[in-house]
Amino acid sequence: MLDAIDNENCVECQAGTTGAARRRPHAGWAVAALLAALALQACGGGGGSSSASVDSPQETAPPESNEWRWDLPTGFSEPVVPADNPMSAAKVQLGRSLFHDVRLSGNGTQSCASCHAQESAFTDNRALARGSTGEVHPRNAQPLANVAWNTTLTWANPNERTLEHQMLTPLFGTNPVELGVNDGNRAEVLERLASDASYPRLFKSAFPAQDDPVNWDNIIKAIAAFERTLISADSRYDRSAAGQESLTEQEARGMRLFFGDQAKCSQCHGSPNFNDQFSTAAHLQTAPAFHNTGLFNMNGTGGYPEPNRGVFEITGIAQDMGAFRAASLRNIELTAPYMHDGSIGTLQAVLDFYADGGRNVGNGLYAGDGRLNPYKDPRISQISLSDQDKADLLAFLKTLTDTGFVTNPAFAAPDAD
Ligand code: HEC
Ligand code: HEC
């Protein structure tokens, strides 16, 4: 049914293509919002058909506890949901408890929320994440807003496609240890949950057909269902797009810059989630993009420090050196420090970095002029920003903060009971 789509207004369709074809219009949000609405009709019509598991909304009957009804903001049609893990309210409730529960780590000290804290838009505000046994992760913990729409997961892995599969890494990974669940404590962790006052009931209502539902498969499914509910689209920017609020003149100037050809930000951060990897159930991106932004250039040969060489770590292909997923910029004010290795401390410094066309690492182990990295996306050199432009862009980026998202009780740890 979607074969006929070649609508250049379709954000979701454009995002997988390259160069000029991916550009969004830059005539301000009024136009962009209209186009997003068109894009929804074009791409999202008949949405959800590839995901048989999602119930279609019924206006008349109130949903039962295990039915699911998406309440989606403009620009977001239904996300991909694996057929074997349909959404349900009971699963989301269970997943929310587990996400925040330190008993899920081997030594009982850390939960998902330790590195993905709601008040920080589900990041940890550290340059590099730290696991339950103190091991330092080579990368910066990512925010989880609208994570259900990401085409690929983590900073630079074209093969990481589902929240369920991604979760094996923080739960069971050993390089580095994050939650530190292993063969020695796996049964003990389950026993902690099975002997709890409320978990057996929560598992039973999330997986009613199973006799013995407290198991790892169900833990993963429930947390993934919770993650799919982490929707952030009520920032000042969104409200101004909906005509409910006005941006200041400076913010509006920053917005025009952001979506314009001079700053080029929206060429990689132009989807409804302000990145360029955006898939929906109705429209799956087939060729998600990764970019080298010129952070490093070790020995002048384009090198990035191991094990942070981007997609190259997976493919070994030279062109993939330093190629990372463009990060979502929603709530960006709350998620410092920045970049895959947390190596840029402030938004102002990120804007200086783009204005310079990359980073010159003057000395030390990683010395080299990233501005000359041979694998750098050529558009980074073409960005030109005056001090005034940077101030305007900074003001705009701060309109992407969604205070309702970071304070919504539905995403917080449930009260201990
Ligand atoms: C020790 C800190 C830490 C813990 C604990 C942790 N994470 Fe993460 N998380 C990270 C880091 C670091 C990344 C980026 C990984 C990479 O790029 O390789 C990440 C990435 C992710 C992503 C990908 C986001 C995106 O935009 O692609 C998801 C989803 C995620 N984590 C979910 C979870 C869940 C669910 C748990 C609990 C089961 C969890 N994490 C526990 C640090 C952590
Ligand atoms: C060619 C694609 C591209 C363009 C153009 C681009 N970015 Fe990025 N952006 C990226 C990628 C890729 C990353 C992650 C890089 C990394 O960590 O190695 C990123 C990271 C960021 C981050 C840090 C996000 C985080 O969570 O750590 C911010 C902020 C940002 N970009 C803002 C902007 C702004 C503002 C502009 C316009 C001036 C812009 N970007 C233009 C691709 C791009």
Short mmCIF file of C-alpha atoms and ligand atoms in Angstrom, two decimals:
data_model
loop_
_atom_site.label_atom_id
_atom_site.label_comp_id
_atom_site.label_asym_id
_atom_site.label_seq_id
_atom_site.Cartn_x
_atom_site.Cartn_y
_atom_site.Cartn_z
CA MET A 1 0.00 0.00 0.00
CA LEU A 2 2.95 2.32 0.49
CA ASP A 3 4.70 1.56 -2.76
CA ALA A 4 3.43 4.70 -4.39
CA ILE A 5 5.05 6.99 -1.88
CA ASP A 6 7.48 9.41 -3.39
CA ASN A 7 6.12 12.45 -1.67
CA GLU A 8 9.06 14.72 -1.05
CA ASN A 9 7.19 16.30 1.82
CA CYS A 10 7.24 13.07 3.74
CA VAL A 11 9.74 13.47 6.54
CA GLU A 12 9.76 9.77 7.26
CA CYS A 13 10.32 8.94 3.63
CA GLN A 14 13.05 11.49 3.14
CA ALA A 15 15.07 10.61 6.14
CA GLY A 16 16.65 7.53 4.61
CA THR A 17 17.83 9.32 1.50
CA THR A 18 20.92 11.44 1.19
CA GLY A 19 21.88 14.99 0.46
CA ALA A 20 19.46 17.53 -0.86
CA ALA A 21 16.59 15.09 -1.00
CA ARG A 22 16.56 14.95 2.79
CA ARG A 23 16.30 18.67 3.28
CA ARG A 24 13.31 19.95 5.08
CA PRO A 25 11.75 23.21 4.05
CA HIS A 26 13.01 26.16 5.99
CA ALA A 27 10.20 28.59 5.84
CA GLY A 28 9.45 28.32 9.53
CA TRP A 29 7.34 25.94 11.51
CA ALA A 30 3.96 26.95 10.15
CA VAL A 31 4.99 25.39 6.86
CA ALA A 32 6.87 22.57 8.50
CA ALA A 33 3.83 21.66 10.58
CA LEU A 34 1.62 21.63 7.53
CA LEU A 35 4.10 19.42 5.74
CA ALA A 36 4.30 17.13 8.73
CA ALA A 37 0.53 16.76 8.57
CA LEU A 38 0.75 15.96 4.88
CA ALA A 39 3.56 13.55 5.59
CA LEU A 40 1.37 11.79 8.10
CA GLN A 41 -1.36 11.36 5.54
CA ALA A 42 1.10 10.19 2.95
CA CYS A 43 3.19 7.87 5.07
CA GLY A 44 1.00 7.03 7.97
CA GLY A 45 -2.31 6.29 6.29
CA GLY A 46 -3.38 2.83 7.31
CA GLY A 47 -0.80 3.00 10.08
CA GLY A 48 -0.20 0.02 12.27
CA SER A 49 -0.97 -2.56 9.63
CA SER A 50 2.48 -4.09 9.85
CA SER A 51 2.02 -4.52 13.55
CA ALA A 52 -0.90 -6.81 14.01
CA SER A 53 -0.44 -6.61 17.74
CA VAL A 54 -1.55 -3.01 18.18
CA ASP A 55 -5.24 -2.61 18.83
CA SER A 56 -6.96 -0.11 16.67
CA PRO A 57 -8.51 2.74 18.61
CA GLN A 58 -12.20 2.39 19.38
CA GLU A 59 -14.03 5.59 20.17
CA THR A 60 -16.98 3.92 21.83
CA ALA A 61 -15.80 1.27 24.27
CA PRO A 62 -13.32 2.24 27.01
CA PRO A 63 -10.18 0.12 26.75
CA GLU A 64 -9.89 -2.86 29.06
CA SER A 65 -6.79 -3.12 31.19
CA ASN A 66 -4.90 -5.19 28.67
CA GLU A 67 -5.94 -3.32 25.58
CA TRP A 68 -3.70 -0.63 24.31
CA ARG A 69 -4.51 2.67 22.79
CA TRP A 70 -1.79 5.01 21.55
CA ASP A 71 -2.20 8.67 22.32
CA LEU A 72 0.17 10.06 19.74
CA PRO A 73 1.25 13.66 19.14
CA THR A 74 1.34 15.36 15.74
CA GLY A 75 4.07 13.97 13.52
CA PHE A 76 4.25 10.60 15.28
CA SER A 77 2.28 7.73 13.81
CA GLU A 78 2.34 4.33 15.49
CA PRO A 79 5.86 3.03 16.20
CA VAL A 80 7.14 -0.38 15.29
CA VAL A 81 6.01 -2.93 17.90
CA PRO A 82 7.26 -6.52 17.57
CA ALA A 83 4.43 -8.95 16.84
CA ASP A 84 5.41 -11.09 19.84
CA ASN A 85 5.31 -8.18 22.28
CA PRO A 86 2.03 -6.32 21.85
CA MET A 87 1.51 -3.28 24.05
CA SER A 88 -0.70 -3.54 27.10
CA ALA A 89 -1.32 -1.29 30.07
CA ALA A 90 -0.40 -4.08 32.51
CA LYS A 91 2.90 -4.72 30.75
CA VAL A 92 3.77 -1.03 30.77
CA GLN A 93 3.06 -0.86 34.52
CA LEU A 94 5.26 -3.86 35.20
CA GLY A 95 8.00 -2.48 32.94
CA ARG A 96 7.91 0.85 34.71
CA SER A 97 8.54 -0.84 38.06
CA LEU A 98 11.34 -2.98 36.70
CA PHE A 99 13.01 -0.05 34.90
CA HIS A 100 13.42 1.74 38.21
CA ASP A 101 14.26 -1.29 40.36
CA VAL A 102 17.86 -1.81 41.54
CA ARG A 103 17.06 -5.43 42.38
CA LEU A 104 17.40 -6.02 38.64
CA SER A 105 21.19 -5.68 38.85
CA GLY A 106 23.41 -8.53 40.01
CA ASN A 107 24.67 -6.71 43.09
CA GLY A 108 21.44 -4.82 43.75
CA THR A 109 22.92 -1.35 43.31
CA GLN A 110 21.73 -0.17 39.92
CA SER A 111 18.65 0.01 37.72
CA CYS A 112 18.09 1.19 34.16
CA ALA A 113 17.13 4.52 35.70
CA SER A 114 20.58 4.88 37.30
CA CYS A 115 21.91 5.70 33.84
CA HIS A 116 18.59 6.84 32.33
CA ALA A 117 17.11 9.17 34.96
CA GLN A 118 13.81 10.87 34.21
CA GLU A 119 14.83 14.30 35.58
CA SER A 120 17.70 14.32 33.07
CA ALA A 121 15.44 13.27 30.18
CA PHE A 122 16.56 9.67 30.81
CA THR A 123 20.31 10.24 30.75
CA ASP A 124 22.81 10.37 33.62
CA ASN A 125 24.64 13.68 32.97
CA ARG A 126 27.98 11.90 33.07
CA ALA A 127 30.42 12.06 30.17
CA LEU A 128 30.71 8.27 30.27
CA ALA A 129 28.25 5.94 31.94
CA ARG A 130 29.30 3.86 34.93
CA GLY A 131 28.07 0.32 35.56
CA SER A 132 26.96 -1.43 38.77
CA THR A 133 30.44 -2.74 39.55
CA GLY A 134 32.13 0.57 38.80
CA GLU A 135 33.27 -0.18 35.27
CA VAL A 136 33.28 2.82 32.97
CA HIS A 137 31.33 2.50 29.73
CA PRO A 138 33.14 3.86 26.66
CA ARG A 139 30.07 5.87 25.66
CA ASN A 140 27.67 8.50 26.90
CA ALA A 141 24.28 7.21 28.13
CA GLN A 142 21.58 8.15 25.63
CA PRO A 143 18.28 9.86 26.36
CA LEU A 144 15.20 7.68 25.81
CA ALA A 145 12.57 10.21 24.66
CA ASN A 146 10.67 8.81 21.67
CA VAL A 147 13.08 5.89 21.54
CA ALA A 148 10.35 3.72 19.99
CA TRP A 149 10.75 5.60 16.69
CA ASN A 150 14.52 5.19 16.37
CA THR A 151 15.38 3.10 13.32
CA THR A 152 18.52 1.71 14.94
CA LEU A 153 19.51 1.77 18.60
CA THR A 154 22.66 2.92 20.40
CA TRP A 155 25.22 5.37 19.01
CA ALA A 156 26.51 3.46 16.04
CA ASN A 157 25.13 0.01 15.37
CA PRO A 158 23.17 -0.50 12.14
CA ASN A 159 22.17 -3.99 13.33
CA GLU A 160 20.63 -3.04 16.68
CA ARG A 161 16.95 -2.82 15.76
CA THR A 162 14.67 -3.64 18.69
CA LEU A 163 14.41 -2.48 22.28
CA GLU A 164 14.05 -6.11 23.31
CA HIS A 165 17.36 -7.10 21.73
CA GLN A 166 19.17 -3.94 22.83
CA MET A 167 18.32 -4.72 26.46
CA LEU A 168 20.48 -7.85 26.47
CA THR A 169 23.49 -5.52 26.57
CA PRO A 170 22.76 -3.55 29.77
CA LEU A 171 21.35 -6.65 31.50
CA PHE A 172 23.91 -9.31 30.62
CA GLY A 173 26.81 -7.49 28.95
CA THR A 174 30.30 -7.99 30.35
CA ASN A 175 32.25 -5.45 28.30
CA PRO A 176 31.59 -3.32 30.23
CA VAL A 177 29.47 -4.72 33.06
CA GLU A 178 26.31 -2.58 33.38
CA LEU A 179 23.56 -4.26 35.45
CA GLY A 180 25.85 -7.28 35.81
CA VAL A 181 23.33 -10.11 35.59
CA ASN A 182 25.27 -13.31 34.90
CA ASP A 183 25.02 -17.07 35.19
CA GLY A 184 25.98 -16.86 38.85
CA ASN A 185 23.19 -14.49 39.91
CA ARG A 186 20.53 -14.87 37.20
CA ALA A 187 18.33 -17.19 39.29
CA GLU A 188 18.82 -15.09 42.41
CA VAL A 189 17.64 -11.93 40.65
CA LEU A 190 14.47 -13.72 39.52
CA GLU A 191 13.95 -15.02 43.05
CA ARG A 192 14.13 -11.45 44.40
CA LEU A 193 11.24 -10.55 42.14
CA ALA A 194 9.27 -13.76 42.68
CA SER A 195 9.39 -13.33 46.46
CA ASP A 196 8.38 -9.66 46.37
CA ALA A 197 4.97 -8.61 47.69
CA SER A 198 3.69 -7.17 44.42
CA TYR A 199 5.72 -8.44 41.44
CA PRO A 200 4.03 -11.87 41.11
CA ARG A 201 0.68 -10.12 40.74
CA LEU A 202 2.10 -7.57 38.25
CA PHE A 203 3.67 -10.32 36.13
CA LYS A 204 0.45 -12.34 36.22
CA SER A 205 -1.66 -9.47 34.97
CA ALA A 206 0.87 -8.58 32.28
CA PHE A 207 1.17 -12.19 31.07
CA PRO A 208 -2.15 -13.76 32.16
CA ALA A 209 -1.88 -16.87 29.98
CA GLN A 210 1.35 -18.05 31.60
CA ASP A 211 1.58 -20.23 34.70
CA ASP A 212 5.05 -19.09 35.69
CA PRO A 213 5.49 -15.62 34.26
CA VAL A 214 8.44 -14.34 36.34
CA ASN A 215 11.16 -14.93 33.76
CA TRP A 216 13.73 -12.97 31.75
CA ASP A 217 11.80 -13.00 28.52
CA ASN A 218 8.87 -11.30 30.23
CA ILE A 219 11.10 -8.84 32.12
CA ILE A 220 12.56 -7.70 28.81
CA LYS A 221 9.18 -7.50 27.10
CA ALA A 222 7.67 -5.45 29.91
CA ILE A 223 10.54 -2.94 30.07
CA ALA A 224 10.47 -2.56 26.27
CA ALA A 225 6.73 -1.85 26.42
CA PHE A 226 7.37 0.83 29.05
CA GLU A 227 10.15 2.37 26.95
CA ARG A 228 7.73 2.66 24.01
CA THR A 229 5.53 4.94 26.12
CA LEU A 230 8.31 7.49 26.74
CA ILE A 231 6.89 10.09 24.39
CA SER A 232 8.11 13.69 24.50
CA ALA A 233 6.39 16.19 22.21
CA ASP A 234 5.04 18.93 24.45
CA SER A 235 7.89 21.42 24.52
CA ARG A 236 7.46 25.13 23.91
CA TYR A 237 8.51 24.42 20.35
CA ASP A 238 5.66 21.89 19.95
CA ARG A 239 3.16 24.19 21.57
CA SER A 240 4.15 27.05 19.30
CA ALA A 241 3.82 24.73 16.32
CA ALA A 242 0.31 23.96 17.48
CA GLY A 243 -0.46 27.66 17.79
CA GLN A 244 -0.83 27.48 21.58
CA GLU A 245 2.15 29.64 22.45
CA SER A 246 4.57 32.00 20.70
CA LEU A 247 8.33 31.78 20.55
CA THR A 248 10.34 34.91 21.30
CA GLU A 249 11.88 36.69 18.32
CA GLN A 250 15.27 35.28 19.15
CA GLU A 251 13.94 31.72 19.44
CA ALA A 252 12.11 32.13 16.14
CA ARG A 253 15.30 33.36 14.47
CA GLY A 254 17.12 30.34 15.89
CA MET A 255 14.39 28.07 14.54
CA ARG A 256 14.70 29.54 11.05
CA LEU A 257 18.44 29.04 11.21
CA PHE A 258 18.02 25.47 12.44
CA PHE A 259 15.77 24.54 9.52
CA GLY A 260 17.70 26.68 7.02
CA ASP A 261 20.53 26.11 4.60
CA GLN A 262 23.10 28.23 6.40
CA ALA A 263 23.21 26.18 9.63
CA LYS A 264 21.99 22.92 8.04
CA CYS A 265 21.02 21.41 11.39
CA SER A 266 17.75 19.95 10.16
CA GLN A 267 19.54 18.04 7.42
CA CYS A 268 20.56 15.55 10.10
CA HIS A 269 18.25 16.57 12.96
CA GLY A 270 15.05 17.20 10.97
CA SER A 271 12.65 14.37 11.92
CA PRO A 272 9.84 14.83 14.45
CA ASN A 273 12.38 13.50 16.96
CA PHE A 274 15.10 15.92 15.76
CA ASN A 275 17.34 13.18 14.39
CA ASP A 276 17.38 11.48 11.01
CA GLN A 277 16.62 7.92 12.02
CA PHE A 278 12.86 7.87 12.34
CA SER A 279 10.73 4.83 11.53
CA THR A 280 7.08 4.08 12.07
CA ALA A 281 5.08 0.87 11.85
CA ALA A 282 3.79 2.02 8.49
CA HIS A 283 7.10 3.23 7.20
CA LEU A 284 10.33 1.54 8.12
CA GLN A 285 13.52 3.33 7.10
CA THR A 286 15.65 0.92 5.11
CA ALA A 287 18.96 2.79 4.85
CA PRO A 288 19.47 4.69 8.11
CA ALA A 289 22.22 7.31 7.97
CA PHE A 290 25.30 7.67 10.20
CA HIS A 291 27.69 10.64 10.01
CA ASN A 292 31.24 11.58 10.84
CA THR A 293 31.16 15.11 12.25
CA GLY A 294 34.92 15.64 12.54
CA LEU A 295 35.47 15.17 16.28
CA PHE A 296 38.83 13.38 15.76
CA ASN A 297 41.47 12.76 13.11
CA MET A 298 44.17 10.70 14.78
CA ASN A 299 47.49 10.73 12.93
CA GLY A 300 45.79 12.68 10.15
CA THR A 301 44.38 9.44 8.77
CA GLY A 302 40.80 9.98 9.93
CA GLY A 303 41.11 7.71 12.98
CA TYR A 304 38.79 7.82 16.00
CA PRO A 305 39.82 6.33 19.39
CA GLU A 306 38.94 2.68 20.03
CA PRO A 307 36.37 1.38 20.86
CA ASN A 308 34.55 4.52 19.70
CA ARG A 309 35.22 4.36 15.97
CA GLY A 310 31.52 4.45 15.13
CA VAL A 311 29.98 2.07 12.61
CA PHE A 312 33.54 1.02 11.68
CA GLU A 313 33.57 -1.04 14.92
CA ILE A 314 30.84 -3.20 13.37
CA THR A 315 31.67 -3.22 9.66
CA GLY A 316 35.43 -2.62 9.46
CA ILE A 317 34.78 -0.48 6.37
CA ALA A 318 37.01 2.61 6.18
CA GLN A 319 34.16 4.90 5.11
CA ASP A 320 32.35 4.05 8.36
CA MET A 321 35.18 5.45 10.52
CA GLY A 322 33.75 7.91 13.03
CA ALA A 323 30.20 7.51 11.71
CA PHE A 324 27.62 7.94 14.47
CA ARG A 325 23.85 8.29 14.59
CA ALA A 326 22.70 11.91 14.72
CA ALA A 327 21.37 12.33 18.25
CA SER A 328 17.82 13.43 18.96
CA LEU A 329 17.84 17.03 20.18
CA ARG A 330 14.66 16.83 22.20
CA ASN A 331 15.31 17.96 25.80
CA ILE A 332 18.90 18.65 24.77
CA GLU A 333 19.26 21.35 27.42
CA LEU A 334 18.93 18.62 30.09
CA THR A 335 21.27 15.97 28.71
CA ALA A 336 24.79 17.45 28.93
CA PRO A 337 27.54 16.50 28.34
CA TYR A 338 27.28 15.82 24.63
CA MET A 339 28.42 13.51 21.82
CA HIS A 340 28.97 9.74 21.85
CA ASP A 341 31.86 10.08 24.31
CA GLY A 342 30.52 13.02 26.30
CA SER A 343 33.53 15.00 25.15
CA ILE A 344 31.74 18.33 24.62
CA GLY A 345 30.51 19.84 27.86
CA THR A 346 27.97 22.48 26.89
CA LEU A 347 25.56 23.38 24.11
CA GLN A 348 27.50 26.57 23.52
CA ALA A 349 30.61 24.46 22.91
CA VAL A 350 28.69 22.18 20.53
CA LEU A 351 27.70 25.25 18.51
CA ASP A 352 31.32 26.47 18.51
CA PHE A 353 32.29 23.01 17.25
CA TYR A 354 29.84 23.22 14.32
CA ALA A 355 30.87 26.80 13.54
CA ASP A 356 34.49 25.60 13.33
CA GLY A 357 33.53 22.69 11.04
CA GLY A 358 34.92 20.09 13.44
CA ARG A 359 37.40 19.88 16.31
CA ASN A 360 41.15 20.29 16.32
CA VAL A 361 42.54 18.04 19.06
CA GLY A 362 45.83 19.83 19.59
CA ASN A 363 47.88 17.37 21.59
CA GLY A 364 47.84 14.12 23.52
CA LEU A 365 46.95 10.61 22.57
CA TYR A 366 44.16 11.64 20.24
CA ALA A 367 45.89 14.58 18.56
CA GLY A 368 44.77 15.48 15.06
CA ASP A 369 42.66 18.06 13.28
CA GLY A 370 39.13 16.66 13.07
CA ARG A 371 38.17 19.48 10.73
CA LEU A 372 40.28 17.72 8.09
CA ASN A 373 38.97 14.21 8.77
CA PRO A 374 38.71 12.60 5.32
CA TYR A 375 35.51 10.77 6.32
CA LYS A 376 33.74 13.85 7.62
CA ASP A 377 30.27 14.60 6.24
CA PRO A 378 30.99 17.46 3.80
CA ARG A 379 28.05 19.48 5.08
CA ILE A 380 29.78 20.07 8.42
CA SER A 381 32.38 22.29 6.67
CA GLN A 382 29.65 24.34 5.07
CA ILE A 383 27.98 25.38 8.32
CA SER A 384 28.59 29.05 9.00
CA LEU A 385 27.53 30.64 12.28
CA SER A 386 28.18 34.12 13.68
CA ASP A 387 28.13 34.71 17.43
CA GLN A 388 24.61 36.09 17.05
CA ASP A 389 23.56 32.99 15.09
CA LYS A 390 24.91 30.77 17.86
CA ALA A 391 23.02 32.71 20.51
CA ASP A 392 19.82 32.42 18.48
CA LEU A 393 20.31 28.69 17.88
CA LEU A 394 20.98 28.16 21.58
CA ALA A 395 17.72 29.93 22.43
CA PHE A 396 15.88 27.72 19.95
CA LEU A 397 17.44 24.48 21.23
CA LYS A 398 16.20 25.35 24.72
CA THR A 399 12.61 25.48 23.43
CA LEU A 400 12.91 21.70 22.90
CA THR A 401 12.77 21.10 26.66
CA ASP A 402 9.58 19.28 27.63
CA THR A 403 9.10 19.84 31.35
CA GLY A 404 5.97 17.70 31.38
CA PHE A 405 7.99 14.75 30.11
CA VAL A 406 10.61 14.95 32.84
CA THR A 407 8.02 15.33 35.59
CA ASN A 408 5.28 13.01 34.30
CA PRO A 409 4.45 10.64 37.21
CA ALA A 410 3.62 7.87 34.72
CA PHE A 411 7.33 7.61 33.89
CA ALA A 412 8.63 7.89 37.46
CA ALA A 413 9.35 5.07 39.88
CA PRO A 414 6.09 3.84 41.38
CA ASP A 415 5.80 4.55 45.08
CA ALA A 416 7.22 1.75 47.17
CA ASP A 417 4.37 -0.40 48.43
C1 HEC B 1 25.70 1.69 33.20
C2 HEC B 1 24.75 2.62 32.66
C3 HEC B 1 23.58 2.05 31.91
C4 HEC B 1 22.61 1.21 32.39
C5 HEC B 1 22.51 0.57 33.77
C6 HEC B 1 21.64 1.06 31.34
N1 HEC B 1 22.02 1.78 30.24
FE1 HEC B 1 21.01 2.02 28.53
N2 HEC B 1 22.56 2.98 27.68
C7 HEC B 1 23.74 3.28 28.33
C8 HEC B 1 24.74 3.70 27.36
C9 HEC B 1 26.16 4.11 27.63
C10 HEC B 1 24.10 3.66 26.10
C11 HEC B 1 24.76 3.91 24.73
C12 HEC B 1 25.33 2.54 24.33
C13 HEC B 1 26.12 2.49 23.05
O1 HEC B 1 26.03 3.37 22.21
O2 HEC B 1 26.83 1.49 22.88
C14 HEC B 1 22.74 3.22 26.34
C15 HEC B 1 21.78 3.06 25.36
C16 HEC B 1 20.49 2.61 25.60
C17 HEC B 1 19.44 2.54 24.61
C18 HEC B 1 19.54 3.00 23.17
C19 HEC B 1 18.89 4.38 23.05
C20 HEC B 1 18.88 4.91 21.66
O3 HEC B 1 18.51 6.08 21.47
O4 HEC B 1 19.25 4.18 20.73
C21 HEC B 1 18.34 2.01 25.22
C22 HEC B 1 17.00 1.75 24.59
C23 HEC B 1 18.70 1.73 26.58
N3 HEC B 1 20.02 2.12 26.79
C24 HEC B 1 17.86 1.14 27.51
C25 HEC B 1 18.29 0.66 28.74
C26 HEC B 1 17.49 -0.21 29.60
C27 HEC B 1 16.10 -0.69 29.30
C28 HEC B 1 18.25 -0.47 30.69
C29 HEC B 1 17.91 -1.38 31.85
C30 HEC B 1 17.63 -2.77 31.49
C31 HEC B 1 19.50 0.25 30.52
N4 HEC B 1 19.49 0.90 29.33
C32 HEC B 1 20.51 0.27 31.45
C33 HEC B 1 23.96 3.17 29.68
C34 HEC B 1 23.21 2.38 30.54
C1 HEC B 2 25.85 15.90 8.77
C2 HEC B 2 24.89 15.66 9.81
C3 HEC B 2 24.77 16.66 10.93
C4 HEC B 2 24.55 18.03 10.84
C5 HEC B 2 24.44 18.87 9.58
C6 HEC B 2 24.40 18.50 12.20
N1 HEC B 2 24.53 17.47 13.09
FE1 HEC B 2 24.41 17.58 15.10
N2 HEC B 2 24.99 15.62 15.26
C7 HEC B 2 25.22 14.79 14.20
C8 HEC B 2 25.81 13.56 14.69
C9 HEC B 2 26.21 12.36 13.85
C10 HEC B 2 25.94 13.69 16.09
C11 HEC B 2 26.61 12.70 17.05
C12 HEC B 2 28.11 12.80 16.79
C13 HEC B 2 28.98 11.99 17.72
O1 HEC B 2 28.65 11.81 18.89
O2 HEC B 2 30.06 11.55 17.27
C14 HEC B 2 25.40 15.02 16.41
C15 HEC B 2 25.33 15.53 17.69
C16 HEC B 2 24.76 16.76 18.00
C17 HEC B 2 24.55 17.24 19.34
C18 HEC B 2 24.87 16.48 20.62
C19 HEC B 2 23.71 15.60 20.97
C20 HEC B 2 23.93 14.72 22.17
O3 HEC B 2 22.94 14.24 22.73
O4 HEC B 2 25.07 14.45 22.56
C21 HEC B 2 23.95 18.47 19.23
C22 HEC B 2 23.52 19.37 20.36
C23 HEC B 2 23.83 18.77 17.84
N3 HEC B 2 24.33 17.71 17.11
C24 HEC B 2 23.29 19.93 17.31
C25 HEC B 2 23.38 20.29 15.98
C26 HEC B 2 23.11 21.62 15.48
C27 HEC B 2 22.61 22.78 16.32
C28 HEC B 2 23.38 21.61 14.14
C29 HEC B 2 23.35 22.77 13.18
C30 HEC B 2 24.26 23.84 13.49
C31 HEC B 2 23.80 20.25 13.80
N4 HEC B 2 23.79 19.49 14.95
C32 HEC B 2 24.15 19.82 12.53
C33 HEC B 2 24.96 15.06 12.88
C34 HEC B 2 24.77 16.33 12.36
#
